[in-house]
Short mmCIF file of C-alpha atoms and ligand atoms in Angstrom, two decimals:
data_model
loop_
_atom_site.label_atom_id
_atom_site.label_comp_id
_atom_site.label_asym_id
_atom_site.label_seq_id
_atom_site.Cartn_x
_atom_site.Cartn_y
_atom_site.Cartn_z
CA MET J 631 0.02 0.15 0.15
CA GLN J 632 1.53 3.50 -0.78
CA PHE J 633 0.46 6.80 -0.51
CA HIS J 634 0.69 8.83 -3.79
CA SER J 635 2.02 11.96 -4.41
CA GLU J 636 -0.13 14.41 -7.02
CA VAL J 637 3.35 16.40 -7.77
CA ALA J 638 5.06 15.60 -11.29
CA PRO J 639 7.07 13.26 -11.32
CA ARG J 640 4.70 11.30 -9.77
CA THR J 641 6.48 9.26 -6.93
CA CYS J 642 5.52 6.88 -4.60
CA VAL J 643 6.74 6.26 -0.91
CA ASP J 644 6.23 2.67 0.38
CA ILE J 645 3.69 2.52 3.02
CA HIS J 646 6.80 1.39 5.71
CA THR J 647 8.64 4.83 5.46
CA LEU J 648 5.35 6.53 6.48
CA GLU J 649 4.86 4.02 9.26
CA ALA J 650 8.80 4.65 10.36
CA VAL J 651 8.40 8.66 10.72
CA ALA J 652 4.92 7.93 12.64
CA LEU J 653 6.73 6.12 14.95
CA ALA J 654 9.99 8.58 15.14
CA ALA J 655 7.28 11.30 15.74
CA THR J 656 5.59 9.56 18.67
CA ARG J 657 8.69 8.62 20.19
CA SER J 658 10.24 11.59 20.14
CA ALA J 659 7.07 13.21 21.91
CA ALA J 660 6.80 10.47 24.28
CA VAL J 661 10.64 11.09 25.40
CA ALA J 662 10.72 14.51 25.34
CA SER J 663 7.48 14.67 27.58
CA TYR J 664 8.63 12.16 29.87
CA ALA J 665 11.22 14.55 31.11
CA TRP J 666 8.03 16.10 32.42
CA VAL J 667 6.11 13.35 34.16
CA GLY J 668 5.36 13.97 37.62
CA ARG J 669 6.07 17.69 37.56
CA TYR J 670 3.03 19.25 37.39
CA ASP J 671 3.03 21.32 34.15
CA GLN J 672 0.79 20.55 31.92
CA GLU J 673 1.76 23.25 29.46
CA ALA J 674 5.87 22.47 29.64
CA ALA J 675 4.96 18.65 28.97
CA ASP J 676 2.59 19.37 25.97
CA ALA J 677 5.27 22.26 24.60
CA ALA J 678 8.11 19.47 24.68
CA ALA J 679 5.72 17.04 22.94
CA THR J 680 4.77 18.82 20.37
CA LYS J 681 8.01 20.50 19.47
CA ALA J 682 9.54 17.02 19.30
CA MET J 683 6.88 15.51 17.12
CA ARG J 684 6.88 18.72 14.59
CA GLU J 685 10.78 18.14 14.20
CA ALA J 686 10.25 14.10 13.68
CA LEU J 687 7.89 15.26 11.24
CA ALA J 688 9.67 17.84 9.37
CA GLU J 689 12.06 14.64 8.13
CA ALA J 690 8.73 13.25 6.63
CA PRO J 691 9.25 12.30 2.78
CA GLY J 692 6.34 14.21 1.56
CA ARG J 693 4.17 16.93 2.29
CA GLY J 694 1.62 16.28 5.54
CA THR J 695 -1.43 18.36 6.56
CA VAL J 696 -2.47 19.10 9.68
CA VAL J 697 -6.12 18.09 9.59
CA ILE J 698 -6.45 18.37 13.28
CA GLY J 699 -4.32 18.66 16.03
CA GLU J 700 -5.08 20.52 19.51
CA GLY J 701 -4.28 23.71 18.50
CA GLU J 702 -7.42 25.73 18.48
CA LYS J 703 -8.58 23.72 21.90
CA ASP J 704 -5.29 24.17 23.68
CA ASP J 705 -4.11 27.15 22.01
CA ALA J 706 -0.80 25.46 20.87
CA PRO J 707 1.46 27.51 18.78
CA MET J 708 2.67 24.17 16.81
CA LEU J 709 1.06 21.39 14.87
CA PHE J 710 -1.90 23.75 14.40
CA ASN J 711 -5.00 22.95 11.79
CA GLY J 712 -3.90 23.68 8.36
CA GLU J 713 0.22 23.33 9.25
CA ILE J 714 2.22 21.84 6.75
CA VAL J 715 4.76 19.31 7.53
CA GLY J 716 7.70 17.10 6.12
CA ASN J 717 10.42 17.92 3.63
CA GLY J 718 8.20 17.75 0.33
CA ASN J 719 10.17 14.67 -1.40
CA GLY J 720 7.36 12.52 -1.66
CA PRO J 721 3.58 11.74 -1.45
CA ASP J 722 0.83 14.00 -0.04
CA PHE J 723 -0.86 12.71 3.41
CA ASP J 724 -2.79 14.32 6.12
CA ILE J 725 -2.18 13.75 9.95
CA ALA J 726 -3.99 14.18 13.09
CA VAL J 727 -1.95 14.66 15.87
CA ASP J 728 -2.28 14.66 19.94
CA PRO J 729 1.71 14.80 20.65
CA LEU J 730 0.69 14.64 24.26
CA GLU J 731 -2.66 12.97 24.96
CA GLY J 732 -3.56 12.56 28.69
CA THR J 733 -2.10 15.86 29.61
CA SER J 734 -2.51 15.49 33.18
CA PHE J 735 -1.69 11.88 33.44
CA CYS J 736 1.89 13.25 32.36
CA ALA J 737 1.77 16.01 34.83
CA LYS J 738 0.75 13.85 37.81
CA ASP J 739 2.41 10.90 37.09
CA LEU J 740 -0.40 8.95 36.23
CA PRO J 741 -0.58 5.53 33.59
CA GLY J 742 -2.62 6.79 30.61
CA ALA J 743 -0.54 9.37 28.75
CA LEU J 744 0.39 8.97 25.20
CA ALA J 745 1.86 10.39 22.38
CA THR J 746 -0.47 9.73 19.62
CA ILE J 747 -0.88 9.98 15.52
CA ALA J 748 -2.88 9.34 12.79
CA PHE J 749 -1.77 9.25 9.07
CA GLY J 750 -4.37 9.28 6.02
CA GLU J 751 -4.55 9.29 2.03
CA PRO J 752 -4.86 13.21 1.27
CA GLY J 753 -8.83 14.50 2.26
CA THR J 754 -9.60 11.17 4.20
CA LEU J 755 -9.26 12.55 7.80
CA TRP J 756 -12.72 14.17 8.99
CA SER J 757 -12.02 17.70 10.04
CA PRO J 758 -14.21 18.56 12.88
CA GLY J 759 -14.25 22.21 12.18
CA PRO J 760 -15.00 24.16 15.48
CA GLY J 761 -16.37 21.27 17.24
CA PHE J 762 -14.08 20.18 20.24
CA TYR J 763 -16.18 17.59 21.59
CA MET J 764 -17.96 14.36 20.43
CA ASP J 765 -20.02 11.62 21.29
CA LYS J 766 -18.82 8.19 20.73
CA ILE J 767 -19.44 4.56 20.90
CA VAL J 768 -16.47 2.12 20.26
CA VAL J 769 -16.82 -1.66 20.05
CA PRO J 770 -14.81 -4.61 18.56
CA PRO J 771 -15.52 -6.20 14.97
CA GLN J 772 -18.31 -8.53 15.98
CA ALA J 773 -20.38 -5.74 17.20
CA ARG J 774 -19.90 -3.16 14.57
CA ASP J 775 -23.45 -3.50 13.13
CA VAL J 776 -25.46 -3.37 16.17
CA ILE J 777 -24.77 -0.11 17.58
CA ASP J 778 -26.78 3.48 16.65
CA LEU J 779 -26.24 6.51 18.89
CA ASP J 780 -29.37 7.16 19.31
CA ASP J 781 -30.16 4.26 21.39
CA PRO J 782 -30.51 4.34 25.02
CA PRO J 783 -27.28 3.06 26.32
CA GLU J 784 -29.54 0.38 28.15
CA ARG J 785 -30.37 -0.83 24.22
CA THR J 786 -27.01 -0.63 23.36
CA LEU J 787 -25.70 -2.90 26.10
CA VAL J 788 -28.22 -5.50 25.08
CA ASN J 789 -27.28 -5.46 21.57
CA VAL J 790 -23.70 -5.35 21.93
CA ALA J 791 -23.54 -8.19 24.66
CA LYS J 792 -25.68 -10.40 22.10
CA ALA J 793 -23.35 -9.50 19.32
CA LEU J 794 -19.71 -10.84 21.48
CA GLY J 795 -22.13 -13.41 22.87
CA LYS J 796 -22.12 -12.12 26.58
CA LYS J 797 -24.52 -11.65 29.17
CA VAL J 798 -25.17 -7.59 29.69
CA SER J 799 -23.74 -8.46 33.25
CA GLU J 800 -20.56 -9.64 31.52
CA LEU J 801 -19.88 -6.47 29.77
CA ARG J 802 -17.11 -3.93 31.00
CA VAL J 803 -17.68 -0.17 29.42
CA VAL J 804 -14.88 2.31 29.51
CA ILE J 805 -16.84 5.77 30.16
CA MET J 806 -14.78 8.40 31.25
CA ASP J 807 -15.19 10.07 34.87
CA LYS J 808 -16.48 13.46 34.28
CA PRO J 809 -19.52 15.30 35.38
CA ARG J 810 -21.14 15.09 32.23
CA HIS J 811 -20.95 11.32 32.43
CA LYS J 812 -23.38 10.90 36.01
CA GLU J 813 -26.37 9.78 34.82
CA LEU J 814 -24.45 7.40 32.13
CA ILE J 815 -22.44 5.61 34.27
CA THR J 816 -25.49 5.36 36.69
CA ARG J 817 -27.56 3.74 34.04
CA VAL J 818 -25.11 1.39 32.55
CA LEU J 819 -24.62 0.18 36.23
CA GLN J 820 -28.15 -0.24 36.79
CA ALA J 821 -28.26 -2.19 33.63
CA GLY J 822 -26.15 -4.63 35.05
CA ALA J 823 -22.93 -3.74 32.92
CA ALA J 824 -19.25 -3.04 34.96
CA VAL J 825 -17.72 0.22 34.05
CA GLN J 826 -14.26 1.52 33.98
CA THR J 827 -14.02 4.87 34.83
CA PRO J 828 -10.45 6.55 33.98
CA ALA J 829 -10.04 10.32 34.62
CA GLY J 830 -9.41 11.06 31.00
CA GLY J 831 -7.96 9.17 27.79
CA ASP J 832 -10.48 8.12 25.50
CA VAL J 833 -7.95 7.12 22.82
CA GLY J 834 -6.44 4.89 25.23
CA GLY J 835 -9.86 3.25 26.60
CA SER J 836 -11.13 2.82 22.84
CA LEU J 837 -7.82 0.98 22.21
CA ALA J 838 -8.34 -1.19 25.31
CA VAL J 839 -11.69 -1.93 23.49
CA LEU J 840 -9.81 -3.27 20.03
CA LEU J 841 -7.09 -5.15 22.19
CA PRO J 842 -8.16 -8.53 23.09
CA THR J 843 -5.87 -8.23 25.74
CA LEU J 844 -7.50 -5.82 27.76
CA ASP J 845 -10.52 -6.28 29.58
CA VAL J 846 -12.71 -3.86 28.18
CA ASP J 847 -15.77 -4.45 25.37
CA LEU J 848 -17.22 -0.93 24.74
CA LEU J 849 -16.39 2.62 25.22
CA LEU J 850 -19.32 5.36 25.54
CA GLY J 851 -19.56 9.11 26.36
CA VAL J 852 -18.11 12.48 25.35
CA GLY J 853 -14.46 13.15 24.33
CA GLY J 854 -12.12 15.57 22.32
CA THR J 855 -12.85 15.42 18.49
CA PRO J 856 -8.90 15.08 17.83
CA GLU J 857 -9.02 11.80 19.60
CA GLY J 858 -12.48 10.75 17.91
CA VAL J 859 -10.29 11.05 14.73
CA MET J 860 -7.42 9.40 15.62
CA THR J 861 -9.40 6.62 17.64
CA ALA J 862 -11.46 6.16 13.91
CA ALA J 863 -7.96 5.61 12.17
CA ALA J 864 -7.16 2.61 14.81
CA VAL J 865 -10.87 1.36 14.65
CA GLY J 866 -11.24 1.47 11.43
CA ALA J 867 -7.83 -0.37 10.80
CA LEU J 868 -8.96 -3.17 12.71
CA GLY J 869 -12.75 -3.51 11.64
CA GLY J 870 -13.86 -2.57 14.64
CA GLY J 871 -17.45 -0.07 14.93
CA MET J 872 -17.35 3.62 15.82
CA LEU J 873 -20.24 6.08 15.74
CA GLY J 874 -19.64 10.04 16.47
CA ARG J 875 -21.48 12.99 16.65
CA LEU J 876 -20.41 16.88 17.33
CA ALA J 877 -21.32 17.33 21.08
CA PRO J 878 -20.65 21.06 21.84
CA GLN J 879 -19.97 21.43 25.96
CA ARG J 880 -20.63 25.48 25.50
CA ALA J 881 -23.05 27.40 23.60
CA ALA J 882 -20.01 29.45 22.23
CA GLU J 883 -18.96 26.01 20.68
CA ALA J 884 -22.58 24.91 19.37
CA ASP J 885 -22.71 28.51 17.58
CA ALA J 886 -19.19 28.15 15.96
CA ILE J 887 -20.38 24.67 14.64
CA ARG J 888 -23.29 26.30 13.29
CA ALA J 889 -21.76 29.32 11.82
CA ALA J 890 -19.45 26.51 9.84
CA GLY J 891 -22.74 25.17 8.64
CA MET J 892 -21.69 21.92 9.88
CA SER J 893 -24.76 19.89 11.73
CA LEU J 894 -25.17 18.99 15.26
CA GLY J 895 -27.06 16.20 14.63
CA ARG J 896 -25.25 14.03 12.29
CA VAL J 897 -23.53 10.76 13.01
CA TYR J 898 -20.45 9.57 11.56
CA ASN J 899 -19.66 6.57 11.14
CA CYS J 900 -15.74 5.17 11.08
CA ALA J 901 -15.49 5.30 7.39
CA GLU J 902 -16.78 8.68 7.55
CA LEU J 903 -14.43 9.88 10.07
CA VAL J 904 -11.41 8.14 8.06
CA SER J 905 -12.48 7.33 4.86
CA GLY J 906 -9.57 5.75 3.21
CA ASP J 907 -6.24 3.60 3.72
CA ALA J 908 -4.94 5.16 7.28
CA PHE J 909 -2.78 3.92 9.94
CA PHE J 910 -2.63 4.86 13.92
CA VAL J 911 0.97 4.98 16.53
CA ALA J 912 1.02 5.49 20.08
CA THR J 913 3.73 5.61 22.21
CA GLY J 914 3.56 5.26 26.14
CA ILE J 915 4.66 8.19 28.14
CA SER J 916 3.64 7.85 31.98
CA GLY J 917 3.11 3.85 31.44
CA GLY J 918 -0.08 1.73 32.17
CA SER J 919 -1.55 -1.28 30.86
CA LEU J 920 -1.74 -0.34 27.13
CA LEU J 921 2.49 0.85 27.00
CA GLY J 922 4.88 1.02 28.84
CA ARG J 923 6.87 4.30 29.66
CA PRO J 924 10.36 5.24 27.85
CA ARG J 925 13.03 4.11 30.36
CA GLU J 926 16.49 5.72 30.20
CA CYS J 927 19.63 3.30 31.13
CA ALA J 928 23.22 3.59 30.44
CA GLY J 929 22.84 5.94 27.69
CA MET J 930 20.23 4.03 25.90
CA THR J 931 16.41 5.27 25.66
CA THR J 932 13.61 2.38 25.31
CA ALA J 933 10.26 3.37 24.24
CA GLU J 934 7.27 1.21 23.68
CA SER J 935 5.06 1.97 20.68
CA LEU J 936 2.23 0.18 19.11
CA LEU J 937 0.98 0.55 15.03
CA ILE J 938 -2.09 -0.52 13.88
CA SER J 939 -2.48 -0.56 10.51
CA ARG J 940 -4.84 -2.99 7.71
CA GLY J 941 -5.80 -5.35 10.19
CA GLU J 942 -3.04 -5.85 12.45
CA ILE J 943 -1.34 -4.32 15.57
CA ARG J 944 2.42 -4.33 15.63
CA TYR J 945 4.16 -3.61 19.49
CA ILE J 946 7.76 -2.16 18.68
CA THR J 947 10.09 -1.69 21.46
CA HIS J 948 12.97 0.77 20.16
CA THR J 949 15.82 1.40 21.78
CA THR J 950 18.21 4.06 20.86
CA PHE J 951 22.10 4.26 21.54
CA GLY J 952 23.59 7.68 22.52
O1 FBP H 2379 -11.23 16.41 29.98
P1 FBP H 2379 -11.93 17.14 28.90
O2 FBP H 2379 -12.12 18.40 28.47
O3 FBP H 2379 -13.40 16.28 29.33
O4 FBP H 2379 -11.66 16.41 27.42
C1 FBP H 2379 -11.85 15.28 27.15
C2 FBP H 2379 -10.53 14.49 26.33
O5 FBP H 2379 -9.35 14.60 27.13
C3 FBP H 2379 -8.74 13.99 27.22
O6 FBP H 2379 -9.01 13.40 28.55
C4 FBP H 2379 -7.07 14.47 27.46
O7 FBP H 2379 -6.77 14.73 26.03
P2 FBP H 2379 -5.44 15.90 26.27
O8 FBP H 2379 -4.62 15.39 26.97
O9 FBP H 2379 -5.20 16.41 24.78
O10 FBP H 2379 -6.26 17.29 27.03
C5 FBP H 2379 -8.89 13.20 26.13
O11 FBP H 2379 -8.88 12.09 26.12
C6 FBP H 2379 -10.46 13.37 25.93
O12 FBP H 2379 -10.74 13.09 24.73
MN1 MN H 2380 -5.69 14.64 23.76
#
């Protein structure tokens, strides 16, 4: 599989080259922000991750467009929406980045902070415009055809349980522990399912749904739009199911979405959030069940990453010397 360049002479760069760039980018971001783990300085950690990821992406063969970064929400000066990355010698590609996903986990030295990126062919990554938040459902492949964002959670649980060959009481649902999810958590518990309620990090929560080794069955609730698009790259590559709908959390956000001519009611499926070939890469920053934290020892730095691409998950432990 190749991402093609539209410039003449037509060039092709093997997808593995872009995967290597993506891995270098998340690894650099993870190692840079690891220096800030447990230092209670979210901004410094975010800035270090973003700067390192941006420098690594400058080496990418081709011309990448940052379709979504965290720029607008976090007022970040780098890797903002529309920024062009890469050395220009190669294909066009789109990226969605979150150099430090789980900023507060990093600042407080809690598990779950990740450096993340998704690469897609040009025009394939959905742009949420001024929408910062979206309602999401993420399920494994077996349940991809039974989800509906308009269903009440009780019905979703029944349908997903059936598709997974389980009872509702055997389901475990990831829902971020946010005030907006109080009622949702109560209803899921009353329906008989168990919940896992991390303080944040719905990319990691969604990955856990997709990975057979981690004991969760679906993710529900409202999280960030950048995180939603990156999640969709991973979900789509593995054939899982995902639905999303903009869910503004403030009147100004809703107004901006309407002013941009976007629909507040529209439900996007995974193939609409990421509409072509794409891959997803993450590197661990603060450790946890998904990926360990970077380790430095005797002049060597080791980082743990995963790459999700076209039906496979690869775990990469990478050690650099010097
Ligand atoms: O904390 P909020 O404002 O509800 O936003 C939810 C989003 O924030 C996160 O928990 C953390 O994201 P950042 O560290 O990039 O801010 C995401 O996983 C989630 O989608
Ligand atoms: Mn994030």
